[in-house]
mmCIF file of N, CA and C in Angstrom:
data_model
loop_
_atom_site.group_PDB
_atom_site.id
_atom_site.type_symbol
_atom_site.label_atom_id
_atom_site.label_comp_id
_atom_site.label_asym_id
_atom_site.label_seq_id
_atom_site.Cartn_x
_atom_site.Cartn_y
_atom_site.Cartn_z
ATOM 1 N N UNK A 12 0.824 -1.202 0.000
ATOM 2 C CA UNK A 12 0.000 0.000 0.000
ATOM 3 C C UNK A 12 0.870 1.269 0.000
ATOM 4 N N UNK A 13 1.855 1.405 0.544
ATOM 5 C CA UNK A 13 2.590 2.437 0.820
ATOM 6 C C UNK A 13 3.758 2.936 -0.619
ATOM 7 N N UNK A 14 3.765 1.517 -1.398
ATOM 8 C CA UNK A 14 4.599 1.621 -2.498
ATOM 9 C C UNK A 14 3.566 2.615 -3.645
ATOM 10 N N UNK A 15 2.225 1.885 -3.412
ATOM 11 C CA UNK A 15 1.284 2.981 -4.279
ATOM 12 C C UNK A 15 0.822 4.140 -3.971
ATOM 13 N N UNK A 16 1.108 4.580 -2.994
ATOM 14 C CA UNK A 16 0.354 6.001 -2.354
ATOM 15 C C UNK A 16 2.129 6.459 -2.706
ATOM 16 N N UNK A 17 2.823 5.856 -2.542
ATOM 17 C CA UNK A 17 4.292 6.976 -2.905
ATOM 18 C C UNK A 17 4.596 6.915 -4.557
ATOM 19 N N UNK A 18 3.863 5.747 -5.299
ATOM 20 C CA UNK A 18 4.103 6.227 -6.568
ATOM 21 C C UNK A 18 3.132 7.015 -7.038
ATOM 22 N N UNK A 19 1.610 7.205 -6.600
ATOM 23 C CA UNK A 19 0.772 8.258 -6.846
ATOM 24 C C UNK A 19 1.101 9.324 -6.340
ATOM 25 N N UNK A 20 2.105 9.252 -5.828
ATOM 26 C CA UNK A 20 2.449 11.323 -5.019
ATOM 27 C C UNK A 20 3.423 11.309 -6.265
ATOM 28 N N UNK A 21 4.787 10.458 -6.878
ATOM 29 C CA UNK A 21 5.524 10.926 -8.056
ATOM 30 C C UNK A 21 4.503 11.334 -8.428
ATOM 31 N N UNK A 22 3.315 10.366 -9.223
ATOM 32 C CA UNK A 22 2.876 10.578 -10.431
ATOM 33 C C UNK A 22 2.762 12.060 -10.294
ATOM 34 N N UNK A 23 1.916 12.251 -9.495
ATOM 35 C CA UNK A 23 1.201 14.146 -9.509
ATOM 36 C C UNK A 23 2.190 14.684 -9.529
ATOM 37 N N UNK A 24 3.364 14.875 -9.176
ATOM 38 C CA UNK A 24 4.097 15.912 -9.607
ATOM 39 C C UNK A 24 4.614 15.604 -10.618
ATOM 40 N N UNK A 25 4.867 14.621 -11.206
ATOM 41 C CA UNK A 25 5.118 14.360 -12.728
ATOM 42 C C UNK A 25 3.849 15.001 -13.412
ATOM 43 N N UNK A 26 3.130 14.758 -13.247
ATOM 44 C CA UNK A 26 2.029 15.594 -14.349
ATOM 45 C C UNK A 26 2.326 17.179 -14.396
ATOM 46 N N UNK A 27 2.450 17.695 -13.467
ATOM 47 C CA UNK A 27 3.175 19.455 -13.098
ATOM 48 C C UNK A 27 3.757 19.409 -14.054
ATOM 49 N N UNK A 28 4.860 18.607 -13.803
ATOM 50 C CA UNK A 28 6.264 19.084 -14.926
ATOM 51 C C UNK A 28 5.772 18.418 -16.238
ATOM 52 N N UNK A 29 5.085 17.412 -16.695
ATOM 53 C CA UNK A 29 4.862 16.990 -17.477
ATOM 54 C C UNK A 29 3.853 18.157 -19.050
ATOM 55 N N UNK A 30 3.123 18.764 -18.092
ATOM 56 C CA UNK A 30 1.848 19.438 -18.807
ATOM 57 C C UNK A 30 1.967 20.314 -19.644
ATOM 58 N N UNK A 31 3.743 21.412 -19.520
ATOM 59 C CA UNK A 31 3.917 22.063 -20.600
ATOM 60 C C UNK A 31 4.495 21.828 -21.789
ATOM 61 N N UNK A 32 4.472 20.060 -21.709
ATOM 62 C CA UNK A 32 4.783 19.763 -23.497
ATOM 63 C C UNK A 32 3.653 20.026 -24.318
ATOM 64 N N UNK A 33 2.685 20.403 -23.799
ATOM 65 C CA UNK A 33 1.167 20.843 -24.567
ATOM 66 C C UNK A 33 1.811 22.341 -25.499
ATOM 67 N N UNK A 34 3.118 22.840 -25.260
ATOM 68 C CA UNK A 34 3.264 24.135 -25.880
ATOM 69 C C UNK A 34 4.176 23.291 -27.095
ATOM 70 N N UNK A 35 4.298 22.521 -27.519
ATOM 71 C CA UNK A 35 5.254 21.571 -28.576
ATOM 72 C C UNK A 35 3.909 21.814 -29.477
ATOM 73 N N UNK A 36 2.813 21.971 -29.437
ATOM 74 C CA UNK A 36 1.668 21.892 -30.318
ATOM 75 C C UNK A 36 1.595 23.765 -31.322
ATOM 76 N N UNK A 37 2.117 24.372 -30.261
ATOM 77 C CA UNK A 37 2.535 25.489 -31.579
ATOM 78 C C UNK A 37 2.486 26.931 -30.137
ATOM 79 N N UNK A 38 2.141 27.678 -31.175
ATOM 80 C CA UNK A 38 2.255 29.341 -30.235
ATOM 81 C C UNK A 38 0.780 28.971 -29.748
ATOM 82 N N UNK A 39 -0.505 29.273 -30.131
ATOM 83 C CA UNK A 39 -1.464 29.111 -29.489
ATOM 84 C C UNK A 39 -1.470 28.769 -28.197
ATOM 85 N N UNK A 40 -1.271 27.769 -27.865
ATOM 86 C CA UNK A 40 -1.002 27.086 -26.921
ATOM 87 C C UNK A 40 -0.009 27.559 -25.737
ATOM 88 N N UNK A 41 1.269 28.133 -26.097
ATOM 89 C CA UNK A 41 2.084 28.472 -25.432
ATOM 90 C C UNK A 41 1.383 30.052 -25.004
ATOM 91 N N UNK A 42 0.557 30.776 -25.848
ATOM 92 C CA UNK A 42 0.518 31.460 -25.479
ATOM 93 C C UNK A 42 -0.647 32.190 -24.061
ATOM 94 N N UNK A 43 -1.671 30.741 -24.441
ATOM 95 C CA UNK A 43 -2.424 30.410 -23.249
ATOM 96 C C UNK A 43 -1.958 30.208 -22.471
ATOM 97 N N UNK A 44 -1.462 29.433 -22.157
ATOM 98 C CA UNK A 44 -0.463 28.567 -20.965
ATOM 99 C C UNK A 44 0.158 29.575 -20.508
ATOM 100 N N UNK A 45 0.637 30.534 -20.725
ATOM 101 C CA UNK A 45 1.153 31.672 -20.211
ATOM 102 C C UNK A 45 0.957 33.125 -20.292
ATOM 103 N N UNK A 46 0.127 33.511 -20.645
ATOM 104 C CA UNK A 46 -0.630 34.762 -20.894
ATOM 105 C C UNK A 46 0.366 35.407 -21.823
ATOM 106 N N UNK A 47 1.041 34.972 -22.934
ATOM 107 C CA UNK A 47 2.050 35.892 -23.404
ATOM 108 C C UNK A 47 1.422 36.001 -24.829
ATOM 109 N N UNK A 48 2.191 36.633 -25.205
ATOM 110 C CA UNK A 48 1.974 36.780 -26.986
ATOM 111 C C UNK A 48 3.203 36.346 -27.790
ATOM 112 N N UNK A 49 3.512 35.447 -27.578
ATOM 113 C CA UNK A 49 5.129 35.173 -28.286
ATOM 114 C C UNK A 49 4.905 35.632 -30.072
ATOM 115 N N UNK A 50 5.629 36.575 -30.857
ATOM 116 C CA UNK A 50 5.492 36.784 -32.069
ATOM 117 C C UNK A 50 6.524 36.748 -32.695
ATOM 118 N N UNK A 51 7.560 36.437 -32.106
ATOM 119 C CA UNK A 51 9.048 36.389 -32.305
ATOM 120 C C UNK A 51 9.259 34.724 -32.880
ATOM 121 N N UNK A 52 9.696 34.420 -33.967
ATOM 122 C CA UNK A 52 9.533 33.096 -34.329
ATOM 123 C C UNK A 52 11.057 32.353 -33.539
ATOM 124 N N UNK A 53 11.572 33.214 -33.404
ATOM 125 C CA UNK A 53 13.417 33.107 -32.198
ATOM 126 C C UNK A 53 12.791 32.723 -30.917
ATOM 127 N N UNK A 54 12.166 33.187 -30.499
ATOM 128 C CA UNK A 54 11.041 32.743 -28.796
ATOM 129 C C UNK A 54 10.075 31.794 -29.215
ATOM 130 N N UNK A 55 9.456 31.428 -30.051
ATOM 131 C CA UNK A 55 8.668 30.634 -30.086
ATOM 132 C C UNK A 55 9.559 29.155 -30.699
ATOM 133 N N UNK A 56 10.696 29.242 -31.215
ATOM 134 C CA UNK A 56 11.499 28.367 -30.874
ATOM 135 C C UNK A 56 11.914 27.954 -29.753
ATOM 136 N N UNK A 57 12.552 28.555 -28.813
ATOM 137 C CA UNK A 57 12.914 28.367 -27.409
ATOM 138 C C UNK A 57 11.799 27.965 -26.423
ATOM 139 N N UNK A 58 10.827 28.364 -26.778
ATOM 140 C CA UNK A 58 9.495 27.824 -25.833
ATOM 141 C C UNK A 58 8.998 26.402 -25.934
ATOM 142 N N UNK A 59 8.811 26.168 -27.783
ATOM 143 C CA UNK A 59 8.542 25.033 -27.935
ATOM 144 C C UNK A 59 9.756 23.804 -27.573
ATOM 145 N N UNK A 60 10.866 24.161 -27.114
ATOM 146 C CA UNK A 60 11.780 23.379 -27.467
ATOM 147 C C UNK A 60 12.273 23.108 -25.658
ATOM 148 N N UNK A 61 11.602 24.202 -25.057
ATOM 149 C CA UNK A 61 11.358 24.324 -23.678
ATOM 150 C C UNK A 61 9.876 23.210 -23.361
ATOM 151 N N UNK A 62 9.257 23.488 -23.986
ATOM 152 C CA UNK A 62 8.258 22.309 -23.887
ATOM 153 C C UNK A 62 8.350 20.851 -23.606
ATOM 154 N N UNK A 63 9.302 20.684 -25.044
ATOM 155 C CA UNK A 63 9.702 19.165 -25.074
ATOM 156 C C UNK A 63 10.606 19.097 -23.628
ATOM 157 N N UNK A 64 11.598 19.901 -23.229
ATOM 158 C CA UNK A 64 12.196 19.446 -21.998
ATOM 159 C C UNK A 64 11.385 19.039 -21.181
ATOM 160 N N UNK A 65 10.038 19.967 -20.935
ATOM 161 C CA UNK A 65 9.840 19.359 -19.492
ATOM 162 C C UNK A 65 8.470 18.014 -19.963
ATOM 163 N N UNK A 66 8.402 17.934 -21.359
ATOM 164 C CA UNK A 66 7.893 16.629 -21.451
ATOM 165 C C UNK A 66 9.065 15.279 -21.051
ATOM 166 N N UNK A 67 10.033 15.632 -21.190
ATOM 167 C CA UNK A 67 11.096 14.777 -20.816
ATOM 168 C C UNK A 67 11.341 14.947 -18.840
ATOM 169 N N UNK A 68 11.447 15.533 -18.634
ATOM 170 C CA UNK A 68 11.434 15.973 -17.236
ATOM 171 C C UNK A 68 10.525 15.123 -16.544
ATOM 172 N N UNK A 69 9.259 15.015 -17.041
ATOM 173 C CA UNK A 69 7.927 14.857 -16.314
ATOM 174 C C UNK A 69 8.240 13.345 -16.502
ATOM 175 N N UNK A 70 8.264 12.681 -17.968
ATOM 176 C CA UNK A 70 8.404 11.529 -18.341
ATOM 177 C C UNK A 70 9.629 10.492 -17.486
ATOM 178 N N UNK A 71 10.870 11.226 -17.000
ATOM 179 C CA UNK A 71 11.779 10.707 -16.070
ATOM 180 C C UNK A 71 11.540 10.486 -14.594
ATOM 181 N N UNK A 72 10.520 11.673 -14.350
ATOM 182 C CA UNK A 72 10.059 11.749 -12.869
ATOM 183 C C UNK A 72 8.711 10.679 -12.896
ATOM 184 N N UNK A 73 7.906 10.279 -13.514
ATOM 185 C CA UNK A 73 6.951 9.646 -14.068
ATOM 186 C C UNK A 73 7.438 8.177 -13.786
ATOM 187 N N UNK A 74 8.220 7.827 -14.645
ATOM 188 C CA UNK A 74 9.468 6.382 -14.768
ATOM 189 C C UNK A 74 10.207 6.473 -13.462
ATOM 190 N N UNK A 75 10.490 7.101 -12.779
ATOM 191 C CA UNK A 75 11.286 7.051 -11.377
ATOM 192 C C UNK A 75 9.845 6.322 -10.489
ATOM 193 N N UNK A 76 8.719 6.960 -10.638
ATOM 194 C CA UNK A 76 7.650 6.282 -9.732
ATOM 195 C C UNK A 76 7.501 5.055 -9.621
ATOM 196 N N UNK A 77 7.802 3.952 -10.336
ATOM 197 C CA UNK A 77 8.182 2.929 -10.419
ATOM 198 C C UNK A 77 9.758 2.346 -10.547
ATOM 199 N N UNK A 78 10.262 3.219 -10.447
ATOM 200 C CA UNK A 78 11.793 2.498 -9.770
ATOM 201 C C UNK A 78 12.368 3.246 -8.607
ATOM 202 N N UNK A 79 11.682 2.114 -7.919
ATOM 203 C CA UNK A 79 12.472 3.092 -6.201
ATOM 204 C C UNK A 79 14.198 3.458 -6.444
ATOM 205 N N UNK A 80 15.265 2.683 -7.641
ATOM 206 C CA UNK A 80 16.043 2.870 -7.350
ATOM 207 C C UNK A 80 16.475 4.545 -7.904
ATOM 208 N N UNK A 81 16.164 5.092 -9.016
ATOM 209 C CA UNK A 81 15.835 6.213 -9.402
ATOM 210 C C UNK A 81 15.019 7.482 -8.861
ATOM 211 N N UNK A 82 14.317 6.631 -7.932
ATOM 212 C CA UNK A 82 13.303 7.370 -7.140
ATOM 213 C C UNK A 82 14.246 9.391 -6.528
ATOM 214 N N UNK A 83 15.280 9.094 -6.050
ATOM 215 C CA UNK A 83 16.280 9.996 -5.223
ATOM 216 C C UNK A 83 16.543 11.055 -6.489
ATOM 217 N N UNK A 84 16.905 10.525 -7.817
ATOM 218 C CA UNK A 84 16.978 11.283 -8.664
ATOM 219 C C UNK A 84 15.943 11.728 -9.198
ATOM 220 N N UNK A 85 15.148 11.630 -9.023
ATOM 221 C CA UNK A 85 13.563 11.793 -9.609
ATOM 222 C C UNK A 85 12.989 13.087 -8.606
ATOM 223 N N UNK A 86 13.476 12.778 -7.350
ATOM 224 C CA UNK A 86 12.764 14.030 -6.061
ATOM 225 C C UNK A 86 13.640 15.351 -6.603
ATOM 226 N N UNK A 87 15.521 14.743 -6.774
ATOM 227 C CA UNK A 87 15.929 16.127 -7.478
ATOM 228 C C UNK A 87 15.853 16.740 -7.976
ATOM 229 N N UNK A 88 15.540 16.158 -9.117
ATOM 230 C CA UNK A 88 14.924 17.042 -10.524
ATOM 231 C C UNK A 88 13.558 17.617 -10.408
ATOM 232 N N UNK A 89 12.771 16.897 -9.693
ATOM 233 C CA UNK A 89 11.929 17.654 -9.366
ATOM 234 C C UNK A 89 11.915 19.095 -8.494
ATOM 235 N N UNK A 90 12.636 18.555 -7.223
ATOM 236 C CA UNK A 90 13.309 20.128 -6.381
ATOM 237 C C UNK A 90 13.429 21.065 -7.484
ATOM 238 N N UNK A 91 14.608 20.989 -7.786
ATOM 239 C CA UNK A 91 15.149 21.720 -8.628
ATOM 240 C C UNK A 91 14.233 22.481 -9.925
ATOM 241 N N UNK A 92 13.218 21.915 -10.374
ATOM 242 C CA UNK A 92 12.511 22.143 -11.468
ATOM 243 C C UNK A 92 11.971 23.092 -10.673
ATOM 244 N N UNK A 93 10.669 22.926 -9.782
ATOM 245 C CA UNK A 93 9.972 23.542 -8.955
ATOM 246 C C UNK A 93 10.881 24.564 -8.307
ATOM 247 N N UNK A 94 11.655 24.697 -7.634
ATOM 248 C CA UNK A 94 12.810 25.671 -6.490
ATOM 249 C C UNK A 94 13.075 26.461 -7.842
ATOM 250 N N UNK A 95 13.386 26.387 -9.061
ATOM 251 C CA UNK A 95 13.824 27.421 -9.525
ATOM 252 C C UNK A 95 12.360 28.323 -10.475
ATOM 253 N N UNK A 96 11.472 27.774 -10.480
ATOM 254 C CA UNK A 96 10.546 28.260 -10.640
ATOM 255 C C UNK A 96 10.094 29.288 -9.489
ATOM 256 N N UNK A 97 9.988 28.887 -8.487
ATOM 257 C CA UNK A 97 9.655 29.755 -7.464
ATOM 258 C C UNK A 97 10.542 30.694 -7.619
ATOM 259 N N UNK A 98 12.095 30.436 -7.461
ATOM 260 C CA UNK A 98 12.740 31.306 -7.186
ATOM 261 C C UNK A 98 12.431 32.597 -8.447
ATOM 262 N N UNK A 99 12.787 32.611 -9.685
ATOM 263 C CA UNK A 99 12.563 33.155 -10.600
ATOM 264 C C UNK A 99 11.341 34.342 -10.270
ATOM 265 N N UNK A 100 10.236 33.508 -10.362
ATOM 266 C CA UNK A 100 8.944 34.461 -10.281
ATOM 267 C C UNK A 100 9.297 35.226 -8.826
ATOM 268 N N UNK A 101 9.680 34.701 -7.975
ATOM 269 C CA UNK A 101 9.667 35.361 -6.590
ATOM 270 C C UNK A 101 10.715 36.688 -7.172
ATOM 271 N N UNK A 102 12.196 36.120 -7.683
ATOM 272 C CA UNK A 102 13.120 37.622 -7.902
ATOM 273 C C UNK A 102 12.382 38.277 -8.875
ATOM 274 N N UNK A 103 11.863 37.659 -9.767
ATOM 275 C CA UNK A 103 11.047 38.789 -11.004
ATOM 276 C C UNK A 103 10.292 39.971 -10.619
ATOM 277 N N UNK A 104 8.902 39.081 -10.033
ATOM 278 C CA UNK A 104 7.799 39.368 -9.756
ATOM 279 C C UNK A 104 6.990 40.501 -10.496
ATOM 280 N N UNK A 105 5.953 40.924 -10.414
ATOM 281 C CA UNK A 105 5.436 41.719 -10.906
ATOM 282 C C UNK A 105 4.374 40.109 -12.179
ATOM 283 N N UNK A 106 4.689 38.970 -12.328
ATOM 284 C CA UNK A 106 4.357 38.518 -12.926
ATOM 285 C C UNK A 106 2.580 37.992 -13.382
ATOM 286 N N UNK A 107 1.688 37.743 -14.595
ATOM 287 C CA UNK A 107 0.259 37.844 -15.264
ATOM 288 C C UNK A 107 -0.282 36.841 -14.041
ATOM 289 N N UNK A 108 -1.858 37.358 -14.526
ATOM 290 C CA UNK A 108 -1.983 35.672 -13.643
ATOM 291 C C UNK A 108 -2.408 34.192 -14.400
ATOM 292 N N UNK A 109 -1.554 34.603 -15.424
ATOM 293 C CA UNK A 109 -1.549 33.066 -16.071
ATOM 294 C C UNK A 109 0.115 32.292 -15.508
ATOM 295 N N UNK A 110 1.185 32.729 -14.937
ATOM 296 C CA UNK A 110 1.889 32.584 -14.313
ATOM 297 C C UNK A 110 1.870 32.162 -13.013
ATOM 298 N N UNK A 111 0.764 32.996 -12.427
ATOM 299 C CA UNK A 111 0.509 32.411 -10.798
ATOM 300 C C UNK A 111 -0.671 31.509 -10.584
ATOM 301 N N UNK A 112 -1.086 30.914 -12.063
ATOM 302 C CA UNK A 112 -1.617 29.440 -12.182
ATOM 303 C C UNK A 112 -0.527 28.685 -12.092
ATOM 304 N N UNK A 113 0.168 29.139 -12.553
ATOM 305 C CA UNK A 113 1.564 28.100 -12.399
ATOM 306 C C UNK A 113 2.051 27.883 -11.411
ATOM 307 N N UNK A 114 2.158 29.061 -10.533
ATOM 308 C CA UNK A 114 2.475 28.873 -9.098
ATOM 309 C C UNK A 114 1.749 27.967 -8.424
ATOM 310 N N UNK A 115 0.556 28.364 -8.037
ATOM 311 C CA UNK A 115 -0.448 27.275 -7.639
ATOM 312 C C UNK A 115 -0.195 25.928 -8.069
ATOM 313 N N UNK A 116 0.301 25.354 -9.212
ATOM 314 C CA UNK A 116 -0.199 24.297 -9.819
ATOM 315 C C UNK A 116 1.765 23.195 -8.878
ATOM 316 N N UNK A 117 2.045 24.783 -8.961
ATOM 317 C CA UNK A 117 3.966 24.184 -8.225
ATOM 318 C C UNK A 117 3.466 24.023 -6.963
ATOM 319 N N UNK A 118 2.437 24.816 -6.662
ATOM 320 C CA UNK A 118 2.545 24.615 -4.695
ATOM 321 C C UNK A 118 2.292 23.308 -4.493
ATOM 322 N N UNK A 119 0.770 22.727 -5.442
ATOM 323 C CA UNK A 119 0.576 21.874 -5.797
ATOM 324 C C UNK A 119 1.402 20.429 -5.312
ATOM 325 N N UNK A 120 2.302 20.905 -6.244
ATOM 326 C CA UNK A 120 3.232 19.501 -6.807
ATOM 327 C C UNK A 120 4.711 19.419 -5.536
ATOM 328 N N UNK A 121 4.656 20.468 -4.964
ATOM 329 C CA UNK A 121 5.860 20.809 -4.188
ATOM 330 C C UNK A 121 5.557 20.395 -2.689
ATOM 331 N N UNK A 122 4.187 20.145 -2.494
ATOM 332 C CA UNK A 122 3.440 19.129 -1.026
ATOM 333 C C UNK A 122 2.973 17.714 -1.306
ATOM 334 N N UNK A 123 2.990 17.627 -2.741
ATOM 335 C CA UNK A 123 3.246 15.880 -3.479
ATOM 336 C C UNK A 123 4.582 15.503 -2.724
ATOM 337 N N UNK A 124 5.703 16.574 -3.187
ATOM 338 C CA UNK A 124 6.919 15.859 -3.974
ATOM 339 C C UNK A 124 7.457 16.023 -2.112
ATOM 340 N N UNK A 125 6.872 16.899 -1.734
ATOM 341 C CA UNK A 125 7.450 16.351 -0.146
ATOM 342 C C UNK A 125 7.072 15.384 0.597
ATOM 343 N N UNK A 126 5.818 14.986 0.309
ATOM 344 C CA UNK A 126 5.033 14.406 1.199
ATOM 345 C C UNK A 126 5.863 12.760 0.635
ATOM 346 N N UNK A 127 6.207 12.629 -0.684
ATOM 347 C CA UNK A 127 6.883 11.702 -1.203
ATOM 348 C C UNK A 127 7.961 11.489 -0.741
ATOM 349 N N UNK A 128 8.737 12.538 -0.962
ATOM 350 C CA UNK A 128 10.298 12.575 -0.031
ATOM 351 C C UNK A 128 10.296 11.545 1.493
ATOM 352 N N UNK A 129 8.995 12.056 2.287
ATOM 353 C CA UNK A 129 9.137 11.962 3.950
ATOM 354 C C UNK A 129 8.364 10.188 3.890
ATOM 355 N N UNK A 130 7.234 9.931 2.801
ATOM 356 C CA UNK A 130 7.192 9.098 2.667
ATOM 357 C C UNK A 130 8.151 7.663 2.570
ATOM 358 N N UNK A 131 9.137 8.010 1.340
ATOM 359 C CA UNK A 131 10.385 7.130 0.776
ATOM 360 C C UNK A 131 11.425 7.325 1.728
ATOM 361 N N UNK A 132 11.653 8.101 2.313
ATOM 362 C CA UNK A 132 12.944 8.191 3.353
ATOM 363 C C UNK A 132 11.922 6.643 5.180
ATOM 364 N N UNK A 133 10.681 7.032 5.323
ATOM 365 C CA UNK A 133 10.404 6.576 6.580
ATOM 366 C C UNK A 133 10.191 5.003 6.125
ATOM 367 N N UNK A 134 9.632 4.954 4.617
ATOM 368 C CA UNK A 134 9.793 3.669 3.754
ATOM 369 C C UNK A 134 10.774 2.896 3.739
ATOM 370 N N UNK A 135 11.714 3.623 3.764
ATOM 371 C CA UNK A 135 13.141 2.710 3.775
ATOM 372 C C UNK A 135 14.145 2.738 4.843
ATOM 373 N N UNK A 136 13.597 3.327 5.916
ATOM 374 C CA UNK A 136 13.880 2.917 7.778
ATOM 375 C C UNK A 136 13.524 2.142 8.179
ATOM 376 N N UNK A 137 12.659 1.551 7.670
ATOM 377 C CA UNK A 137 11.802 0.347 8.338
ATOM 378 C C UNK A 137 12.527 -0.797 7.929
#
């Protein structure tokens, strides 16, 4: 029971990181997802290509949910994905509120990815 309630906490934060490969589908999309207007075909390269990363991101953290041994690298990348998101918008700030859907959607994934952490660490004391 405890192996599935800690691979359903990956999963959800894999879906977080997973959800902005939906901007690989063109500007439309990217530009919902973020309240922007990208018109620059130089940025709308980098976005879409930013997309596919965190379809890869999500897809590794996703595949870690089922291998406890990957599992440790899977919480990192996640930290790290999330921590620099925060950090960013926090030094930016001033940011739309199609951005602080995003936030929300990190707070989200950032009481998954702990609750997973405290989970897999008391998991493997026993």
């Amino acid at each position: 029971m405890t192996d599935r309630i800690l691979s359903g906490l990956i999963l959800l934060v894999a879906i977080t990181q997973f959800l902005p490969i939906l901007g690989v589908l063109g500007v439309d999309k990217l530009n919902t997802a973020y309240g922007v207007s990208i018109t620059d075909p130089n940025l709308e390269i980098l976005m879409r290509h930013r997309a596919v990363m965190f379809g890869l991101l999500g897809t590794f953290i996703a595949y870690s949910a089922f291998r406890p041994d990957l599992q440790i690298l899977g919480f990192i990348a996640a930290a790290i994905s999330i921590g620099s998101f925060f950090w960013l918008a926090w030094s930016i700030d001033n940011y739309n509120p199609a951005i602080g859907k995003l936030i929300i959607g990190d707070i989200v994934a950032t009481v998954g990815l702990v609750a997973a952490v405290i989970l897999y660490f008391f998991k493997n004391l026993a």
